[in-house]
PDB file of C-alpha atoms in Angstrom:
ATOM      1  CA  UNK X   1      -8.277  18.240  -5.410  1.00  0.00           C
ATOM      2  CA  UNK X   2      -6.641  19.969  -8.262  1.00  0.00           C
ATOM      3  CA  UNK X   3      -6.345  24.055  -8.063  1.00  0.00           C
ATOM      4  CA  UNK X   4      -5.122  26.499 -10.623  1.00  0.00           C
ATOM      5  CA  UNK X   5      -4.521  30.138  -8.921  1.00  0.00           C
ATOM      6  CA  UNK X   6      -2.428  32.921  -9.796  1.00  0.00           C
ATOM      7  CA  UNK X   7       1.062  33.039  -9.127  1.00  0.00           C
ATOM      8  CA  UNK X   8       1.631  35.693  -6.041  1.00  0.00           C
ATOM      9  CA  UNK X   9       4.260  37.880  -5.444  1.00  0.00           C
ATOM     10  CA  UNK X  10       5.053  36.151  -2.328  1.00  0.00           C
ATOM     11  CA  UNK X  11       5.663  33.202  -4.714  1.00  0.00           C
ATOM     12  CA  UNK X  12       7.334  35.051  -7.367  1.00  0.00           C
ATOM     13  CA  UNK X  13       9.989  36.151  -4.646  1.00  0.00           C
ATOM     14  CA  UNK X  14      11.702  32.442  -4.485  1.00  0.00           C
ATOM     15  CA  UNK X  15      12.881  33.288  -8.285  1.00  0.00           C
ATOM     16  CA  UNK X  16      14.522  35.679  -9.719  1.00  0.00           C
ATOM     17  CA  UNK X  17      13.532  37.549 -12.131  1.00  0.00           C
ATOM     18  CA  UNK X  18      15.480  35.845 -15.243  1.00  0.00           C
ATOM     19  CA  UNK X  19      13.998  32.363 -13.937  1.00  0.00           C
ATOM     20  CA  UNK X  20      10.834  32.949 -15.999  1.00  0.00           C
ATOM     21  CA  UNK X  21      12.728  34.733 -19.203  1.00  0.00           C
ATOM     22  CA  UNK X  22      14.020  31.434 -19.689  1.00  0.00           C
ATOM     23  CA  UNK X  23      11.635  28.852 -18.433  1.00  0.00           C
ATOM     24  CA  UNK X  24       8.188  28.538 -19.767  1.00  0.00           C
ATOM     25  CA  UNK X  25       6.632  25.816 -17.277  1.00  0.00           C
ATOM     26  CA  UNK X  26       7.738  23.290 -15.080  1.00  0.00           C
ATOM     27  CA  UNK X  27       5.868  20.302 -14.088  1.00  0.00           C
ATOM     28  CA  UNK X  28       6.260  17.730 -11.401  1.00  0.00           C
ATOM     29  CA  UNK X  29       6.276  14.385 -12.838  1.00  0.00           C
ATOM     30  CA  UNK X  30       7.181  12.679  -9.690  1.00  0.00           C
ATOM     31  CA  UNK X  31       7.838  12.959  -6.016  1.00  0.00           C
ATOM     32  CA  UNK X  32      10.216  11.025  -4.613  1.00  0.00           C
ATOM     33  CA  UNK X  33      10.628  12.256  -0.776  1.00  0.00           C
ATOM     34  CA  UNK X  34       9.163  14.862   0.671  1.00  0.00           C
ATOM     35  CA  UNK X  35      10.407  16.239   4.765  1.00  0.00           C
ATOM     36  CA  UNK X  36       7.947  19.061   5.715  1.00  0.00           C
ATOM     37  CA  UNK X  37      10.072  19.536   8.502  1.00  0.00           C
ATOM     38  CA  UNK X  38      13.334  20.511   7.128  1.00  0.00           C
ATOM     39  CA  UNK X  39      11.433  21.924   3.951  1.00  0.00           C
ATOM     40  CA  UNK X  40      13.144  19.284   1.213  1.00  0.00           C
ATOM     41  CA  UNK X  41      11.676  18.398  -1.720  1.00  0.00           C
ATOM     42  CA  UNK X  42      12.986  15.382  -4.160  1.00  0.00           C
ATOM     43  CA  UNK X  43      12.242  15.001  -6.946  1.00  0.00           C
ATOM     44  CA  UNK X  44      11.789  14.488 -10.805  1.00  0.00           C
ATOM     45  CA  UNK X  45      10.004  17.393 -12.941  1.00  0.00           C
ATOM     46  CA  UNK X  46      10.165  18.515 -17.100  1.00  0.00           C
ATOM     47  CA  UNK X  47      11.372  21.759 -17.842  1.00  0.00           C
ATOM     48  CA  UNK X  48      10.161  23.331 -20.794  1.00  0.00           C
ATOM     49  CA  UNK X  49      12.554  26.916 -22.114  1.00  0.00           C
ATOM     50  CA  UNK X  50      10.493  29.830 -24.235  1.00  0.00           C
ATOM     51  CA  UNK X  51      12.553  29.537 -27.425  1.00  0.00           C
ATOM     52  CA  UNK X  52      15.915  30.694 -27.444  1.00  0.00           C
ATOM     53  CA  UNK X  53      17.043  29.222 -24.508  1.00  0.00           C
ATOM     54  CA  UNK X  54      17.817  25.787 -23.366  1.00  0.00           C
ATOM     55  CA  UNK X  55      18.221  23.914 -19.654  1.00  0.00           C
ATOM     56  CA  UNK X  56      21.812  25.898 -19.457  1.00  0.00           C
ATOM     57  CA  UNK X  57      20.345  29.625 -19.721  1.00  0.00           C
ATOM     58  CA  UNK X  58      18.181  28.636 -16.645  1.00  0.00           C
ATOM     59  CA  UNK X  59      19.320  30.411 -13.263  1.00  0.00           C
ATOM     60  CA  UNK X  60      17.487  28.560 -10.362  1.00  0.00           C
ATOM     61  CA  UNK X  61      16.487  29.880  -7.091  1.00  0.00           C
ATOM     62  CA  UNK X  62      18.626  29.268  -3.750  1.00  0.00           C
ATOM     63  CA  UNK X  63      18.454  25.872  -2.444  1.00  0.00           C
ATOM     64  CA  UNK X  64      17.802  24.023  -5.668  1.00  0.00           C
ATOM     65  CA  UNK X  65      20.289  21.107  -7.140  1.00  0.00           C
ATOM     66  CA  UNK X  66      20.048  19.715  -9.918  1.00  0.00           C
ATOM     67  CA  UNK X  67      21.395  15.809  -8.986  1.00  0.00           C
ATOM     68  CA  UNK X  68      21.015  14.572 -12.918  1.00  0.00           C
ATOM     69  CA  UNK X  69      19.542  15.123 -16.278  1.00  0.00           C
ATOM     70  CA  UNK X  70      18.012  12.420 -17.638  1.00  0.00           C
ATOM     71  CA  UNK X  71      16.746  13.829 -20.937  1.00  0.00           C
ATOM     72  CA  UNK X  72      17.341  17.082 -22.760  1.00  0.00           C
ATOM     73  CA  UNK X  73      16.229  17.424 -26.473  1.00  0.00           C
ATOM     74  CA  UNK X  74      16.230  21.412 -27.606  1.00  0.00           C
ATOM     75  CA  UNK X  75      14.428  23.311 -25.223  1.00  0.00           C
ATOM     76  CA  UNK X  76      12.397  20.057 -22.903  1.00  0.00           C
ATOM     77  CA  UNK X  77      14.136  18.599 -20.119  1.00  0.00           C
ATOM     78  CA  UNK X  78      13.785  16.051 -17.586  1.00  0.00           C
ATOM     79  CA  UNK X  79      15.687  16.391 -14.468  1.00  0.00           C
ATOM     80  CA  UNK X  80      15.952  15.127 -10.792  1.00  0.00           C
ATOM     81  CA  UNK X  81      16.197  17.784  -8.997  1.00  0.00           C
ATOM     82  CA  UNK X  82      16.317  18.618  -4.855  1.00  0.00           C
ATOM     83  CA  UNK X  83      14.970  21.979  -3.693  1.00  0.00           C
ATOM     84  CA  UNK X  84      15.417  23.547  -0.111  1.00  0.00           C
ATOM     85  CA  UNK X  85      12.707  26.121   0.611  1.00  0.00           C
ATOM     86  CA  UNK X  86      14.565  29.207   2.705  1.00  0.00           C
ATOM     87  CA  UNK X  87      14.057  29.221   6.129  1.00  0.00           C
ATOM     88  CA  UNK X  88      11.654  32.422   5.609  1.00  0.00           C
ATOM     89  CA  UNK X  89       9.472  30.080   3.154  1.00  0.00           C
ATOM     90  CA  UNK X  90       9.584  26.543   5.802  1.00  0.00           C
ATOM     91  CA  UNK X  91       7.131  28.134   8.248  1.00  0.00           C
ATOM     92  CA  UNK X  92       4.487  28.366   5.580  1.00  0.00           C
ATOM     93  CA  UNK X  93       5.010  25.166   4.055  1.00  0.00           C
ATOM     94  CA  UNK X  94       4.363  23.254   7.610  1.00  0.00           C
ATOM     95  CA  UNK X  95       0.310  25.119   6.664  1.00  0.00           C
ATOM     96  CA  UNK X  96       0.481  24.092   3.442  1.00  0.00           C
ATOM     97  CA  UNK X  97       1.212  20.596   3.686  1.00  0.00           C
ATOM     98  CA  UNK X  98      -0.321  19.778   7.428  1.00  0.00           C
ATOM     99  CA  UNK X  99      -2.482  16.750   7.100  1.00  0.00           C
ATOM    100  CA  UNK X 100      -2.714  16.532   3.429  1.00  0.00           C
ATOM    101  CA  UNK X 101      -0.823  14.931   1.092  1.00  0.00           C
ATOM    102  CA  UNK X 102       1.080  16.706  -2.257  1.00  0.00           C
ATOM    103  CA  UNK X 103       0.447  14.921  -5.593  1.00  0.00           C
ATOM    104  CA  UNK X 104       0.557  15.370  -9.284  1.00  0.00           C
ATOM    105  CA  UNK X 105      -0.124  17.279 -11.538  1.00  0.00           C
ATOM    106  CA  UNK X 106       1.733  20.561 -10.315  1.00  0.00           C
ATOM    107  CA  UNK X 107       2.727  22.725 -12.955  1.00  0.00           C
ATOM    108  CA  UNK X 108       4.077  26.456 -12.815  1.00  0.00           C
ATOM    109  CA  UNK X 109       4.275  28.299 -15.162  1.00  0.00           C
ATOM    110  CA  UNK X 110       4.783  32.743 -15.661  1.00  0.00           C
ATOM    111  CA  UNK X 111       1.810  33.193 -14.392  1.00  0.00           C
ATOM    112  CA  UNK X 112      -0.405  30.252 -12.676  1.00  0.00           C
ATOM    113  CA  UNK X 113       0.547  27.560 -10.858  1.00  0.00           C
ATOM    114  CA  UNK X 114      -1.712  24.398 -10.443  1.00  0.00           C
ATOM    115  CA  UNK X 115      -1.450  21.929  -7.628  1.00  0.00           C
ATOM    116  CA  UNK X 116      -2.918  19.031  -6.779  1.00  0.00           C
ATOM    117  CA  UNK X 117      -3.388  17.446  -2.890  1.00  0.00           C
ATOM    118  CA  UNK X 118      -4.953  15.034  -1.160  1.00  0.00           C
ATOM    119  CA  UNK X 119      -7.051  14.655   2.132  1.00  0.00           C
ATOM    120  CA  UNK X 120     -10.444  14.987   4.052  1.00  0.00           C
ATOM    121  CA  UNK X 121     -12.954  17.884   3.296  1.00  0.00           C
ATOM    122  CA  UNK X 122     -11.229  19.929   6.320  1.00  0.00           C
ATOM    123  CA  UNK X 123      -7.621  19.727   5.571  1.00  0.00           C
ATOM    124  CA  UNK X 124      -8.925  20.403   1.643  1.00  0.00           C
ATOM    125  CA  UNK X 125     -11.043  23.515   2.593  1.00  0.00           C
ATOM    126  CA  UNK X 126      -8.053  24.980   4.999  1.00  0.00           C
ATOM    127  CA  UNK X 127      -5.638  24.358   1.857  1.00  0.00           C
ATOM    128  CA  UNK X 128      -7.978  26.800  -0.295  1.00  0.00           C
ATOM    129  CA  UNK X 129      -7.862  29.304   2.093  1.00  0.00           C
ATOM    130  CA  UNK X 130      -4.294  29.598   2.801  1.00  0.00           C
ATOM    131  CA  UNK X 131      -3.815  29.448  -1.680  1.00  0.00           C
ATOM    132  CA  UNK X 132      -5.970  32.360  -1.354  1.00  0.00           C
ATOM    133  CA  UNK X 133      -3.639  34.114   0.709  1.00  0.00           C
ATOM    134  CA  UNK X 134       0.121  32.920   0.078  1.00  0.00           C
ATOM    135  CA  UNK X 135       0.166  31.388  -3.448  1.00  0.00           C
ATOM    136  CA  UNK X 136      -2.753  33.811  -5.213  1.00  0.00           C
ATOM    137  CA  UNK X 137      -6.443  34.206  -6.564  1.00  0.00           C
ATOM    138  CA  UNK X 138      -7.827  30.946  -7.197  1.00  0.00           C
ATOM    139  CA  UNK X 139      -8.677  30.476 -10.942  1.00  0.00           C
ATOM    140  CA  UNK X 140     -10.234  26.896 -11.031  1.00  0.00           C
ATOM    141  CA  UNK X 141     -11.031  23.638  -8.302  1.00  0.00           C
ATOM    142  CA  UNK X 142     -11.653  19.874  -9.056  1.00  0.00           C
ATOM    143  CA  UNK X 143     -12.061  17.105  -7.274  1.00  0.00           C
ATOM    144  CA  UNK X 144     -11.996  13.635  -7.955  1.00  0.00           C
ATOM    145  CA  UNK X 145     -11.591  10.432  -5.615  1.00  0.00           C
ATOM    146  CA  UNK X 146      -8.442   9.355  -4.887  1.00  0.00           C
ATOM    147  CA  UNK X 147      -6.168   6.364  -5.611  1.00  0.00           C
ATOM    148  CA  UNK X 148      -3.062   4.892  -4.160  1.00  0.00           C
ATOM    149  CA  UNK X 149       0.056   2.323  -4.935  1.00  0.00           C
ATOM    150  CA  UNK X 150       2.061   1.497  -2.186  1.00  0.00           C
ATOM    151  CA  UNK X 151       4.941   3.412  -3.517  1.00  0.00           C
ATOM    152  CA  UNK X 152       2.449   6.648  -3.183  1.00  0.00           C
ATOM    153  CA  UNK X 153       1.556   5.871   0.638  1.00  0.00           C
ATOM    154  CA  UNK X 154       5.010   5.272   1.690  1.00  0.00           C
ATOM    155  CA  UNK X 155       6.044   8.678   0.276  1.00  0.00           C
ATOM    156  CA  UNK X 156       3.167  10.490   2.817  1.00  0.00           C
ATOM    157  CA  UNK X 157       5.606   9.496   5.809  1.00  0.00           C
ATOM    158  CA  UNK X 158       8.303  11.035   7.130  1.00  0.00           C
ATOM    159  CA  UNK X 159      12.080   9.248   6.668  1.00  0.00           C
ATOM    160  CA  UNK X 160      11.960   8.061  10.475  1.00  0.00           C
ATOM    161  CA  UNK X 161       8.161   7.144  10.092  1.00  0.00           C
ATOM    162  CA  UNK X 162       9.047   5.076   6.852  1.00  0.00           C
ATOM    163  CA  UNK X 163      12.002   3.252   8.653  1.00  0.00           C
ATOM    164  CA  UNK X 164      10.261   2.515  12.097  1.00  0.00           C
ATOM    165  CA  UNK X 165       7.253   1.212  10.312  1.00  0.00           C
ATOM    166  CA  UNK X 166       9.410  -0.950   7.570  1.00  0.00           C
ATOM    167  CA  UNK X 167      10.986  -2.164  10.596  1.00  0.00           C
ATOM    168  CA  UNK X 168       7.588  -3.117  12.490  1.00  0.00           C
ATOM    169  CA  UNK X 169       6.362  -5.233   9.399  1.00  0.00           C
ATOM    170  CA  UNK X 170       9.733  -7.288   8.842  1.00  0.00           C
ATOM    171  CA  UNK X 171      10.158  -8.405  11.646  1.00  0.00           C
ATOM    172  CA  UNK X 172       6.306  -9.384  11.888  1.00  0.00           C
ATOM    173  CA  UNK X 173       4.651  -6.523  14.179  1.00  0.00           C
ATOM    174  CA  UNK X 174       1.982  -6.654  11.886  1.00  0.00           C
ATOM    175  CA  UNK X 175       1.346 -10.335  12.169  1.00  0.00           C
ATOM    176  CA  UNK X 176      -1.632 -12.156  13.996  1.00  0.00           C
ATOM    177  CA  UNK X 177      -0.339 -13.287  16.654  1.00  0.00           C
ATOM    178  CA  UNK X 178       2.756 -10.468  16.422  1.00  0.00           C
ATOM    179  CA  UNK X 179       6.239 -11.678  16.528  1.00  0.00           C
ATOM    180  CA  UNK X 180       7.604  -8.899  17.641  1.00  0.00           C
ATOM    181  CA  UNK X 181       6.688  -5.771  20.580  1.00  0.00           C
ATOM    182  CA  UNK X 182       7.321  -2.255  20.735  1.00  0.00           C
ATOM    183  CA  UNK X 183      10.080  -3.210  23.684  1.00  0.00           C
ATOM    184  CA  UNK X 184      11.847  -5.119  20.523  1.00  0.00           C
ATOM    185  CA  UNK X 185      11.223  -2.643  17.615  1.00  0.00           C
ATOM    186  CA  UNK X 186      12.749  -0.052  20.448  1.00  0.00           C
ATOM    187  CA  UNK X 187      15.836  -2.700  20.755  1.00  0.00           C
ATOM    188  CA  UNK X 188      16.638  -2.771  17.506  1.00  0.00           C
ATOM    189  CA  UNK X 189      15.897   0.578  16.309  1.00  0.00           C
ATOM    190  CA  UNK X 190      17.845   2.047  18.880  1.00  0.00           C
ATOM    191  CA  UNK X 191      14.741   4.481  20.072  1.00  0.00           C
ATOM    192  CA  UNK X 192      12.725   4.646  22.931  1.00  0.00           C
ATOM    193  CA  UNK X 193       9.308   2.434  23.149  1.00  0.00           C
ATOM    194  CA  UNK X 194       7.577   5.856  23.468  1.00  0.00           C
ATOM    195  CA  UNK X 195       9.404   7.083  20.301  1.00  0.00           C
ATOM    196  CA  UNK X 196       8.637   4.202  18.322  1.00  0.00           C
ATOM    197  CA  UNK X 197       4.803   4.048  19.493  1.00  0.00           C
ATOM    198  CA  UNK X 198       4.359   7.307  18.804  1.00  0.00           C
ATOM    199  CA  UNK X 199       6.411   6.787  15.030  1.00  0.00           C
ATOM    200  CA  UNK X 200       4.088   3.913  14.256  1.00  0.00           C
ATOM    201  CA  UNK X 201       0.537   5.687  15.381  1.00  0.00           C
ATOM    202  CA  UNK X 202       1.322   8.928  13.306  1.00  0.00           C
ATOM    203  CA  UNK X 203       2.134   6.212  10.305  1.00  0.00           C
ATOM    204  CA  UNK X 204      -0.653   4.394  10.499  1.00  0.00           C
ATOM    205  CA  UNK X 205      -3.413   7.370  11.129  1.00  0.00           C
ATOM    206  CA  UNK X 206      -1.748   8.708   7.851  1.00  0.00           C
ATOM    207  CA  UNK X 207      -2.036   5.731   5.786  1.00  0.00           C
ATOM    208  CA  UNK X 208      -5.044   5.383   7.270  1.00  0.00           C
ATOM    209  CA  UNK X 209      -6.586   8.717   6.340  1.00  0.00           C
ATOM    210  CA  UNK X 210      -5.125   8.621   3.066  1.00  0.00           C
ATOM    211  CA  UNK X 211      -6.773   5.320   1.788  1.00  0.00           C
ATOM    212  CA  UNK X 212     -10.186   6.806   3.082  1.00  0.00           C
ATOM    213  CA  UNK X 213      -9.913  10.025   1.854  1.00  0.00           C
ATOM    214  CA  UNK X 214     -13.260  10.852   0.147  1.00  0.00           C
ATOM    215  CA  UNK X 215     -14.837   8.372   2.096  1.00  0.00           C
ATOM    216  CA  UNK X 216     -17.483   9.646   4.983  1.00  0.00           C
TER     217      UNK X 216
END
């Protein structure tokens, strides 16, 4: 589902005031980890400056790094960035991102931001009614069926989910007849069986519900 809404003041808060002198849009190109929990965001987007200005005029909000710029030609560049959402902003993004997954395009720009997730009708419909109240009046919807790499269903998992679960299929969990039991994965992982059970059954109802997304 892709949504274009206008940008709220609630929004508009996380950046100061100068932050959209100088900057003209952003856009997501790719996200490389995403922790709900602790509200971290990694990253690589394009930045594109009104004329005048160029990436060093830009002032960005609390809790953003910029880790390396890997183009910059006048007033376009492409940077990996890292952003911490402040603790005031974390509680909201655990609604926002609960059971569906954040995708490209996003783009924000002065005055709109689009977004695009991923997930069943439910999570979808819950998503458009928390825009409507935290990120602003909803402009446009689309929807179209979606598609995944195995790069892009990794990401959906937390950093412990991603391990536990890399962990399960090398040493042949996966396998018919399996190699290995929870009592091992526990062994080596250095977690309880209940931990890692409960690890692996939140990974695999995610990847699960993200290849049949659309699907009835």
């Amino acid at each position: 589902m892709i949504v274009e809404c206008q940008l709220s003041g609630i929004v508009r808060r996380f950046y100061n005031k100068k932050f959209f002198e100088v900057v003209k849009s952003v856009e997501l190109i790719r996200i490389i980890r995403l922790d709900v929990e602790k509200g971290t965001k990694l990253g690589i987007a394009k930045f594109i400056c009104n004329p005048g200005y160029s990436l060093n005029d830009i002032e960005f909000p609390p809790g953003a790094d910029i880790l390396s710029v890997f183009q910059e030609s006048g007033e376009e560049s492409i940077l990996l960035f890292r952003g911490t959402a402040p603790s005031s902003y974390q509680y909201f993004s655990g609604f926002l991102l609960h059971e569906i997954i954040w995708t490209t395009p996003t783009i924000l720009t002065n005055d709109r931001i689009i977004y695009s997730v991923i997930g069943d009708e439910k999570s979808l419909n819950h998503m458009l009614r928390l825009t409507k109240t935290l990120l602003g009046e909803i402009r446009d919807i689309s929807y179209e069926k979606a598609t995944f790499g195995p790069y892009d269903l990794m990401q959906t998992l937390t950093k412990k989910q991603q391990e536990v679960i890399m962990l399960a299929k090398k040493q042949g969990y996966y396998q018919n007849p399996r190699k290995i039991t929870l009592e091992d994965i526990s062994r080596l992982s250095g977690l309880s069986k209940a931990t890692v059970a409960e690890h692996l059954r939140k990974a695999e109802n995610r990847i699960m519900n993200s290849l049949l997304a659309g699907y009835s």
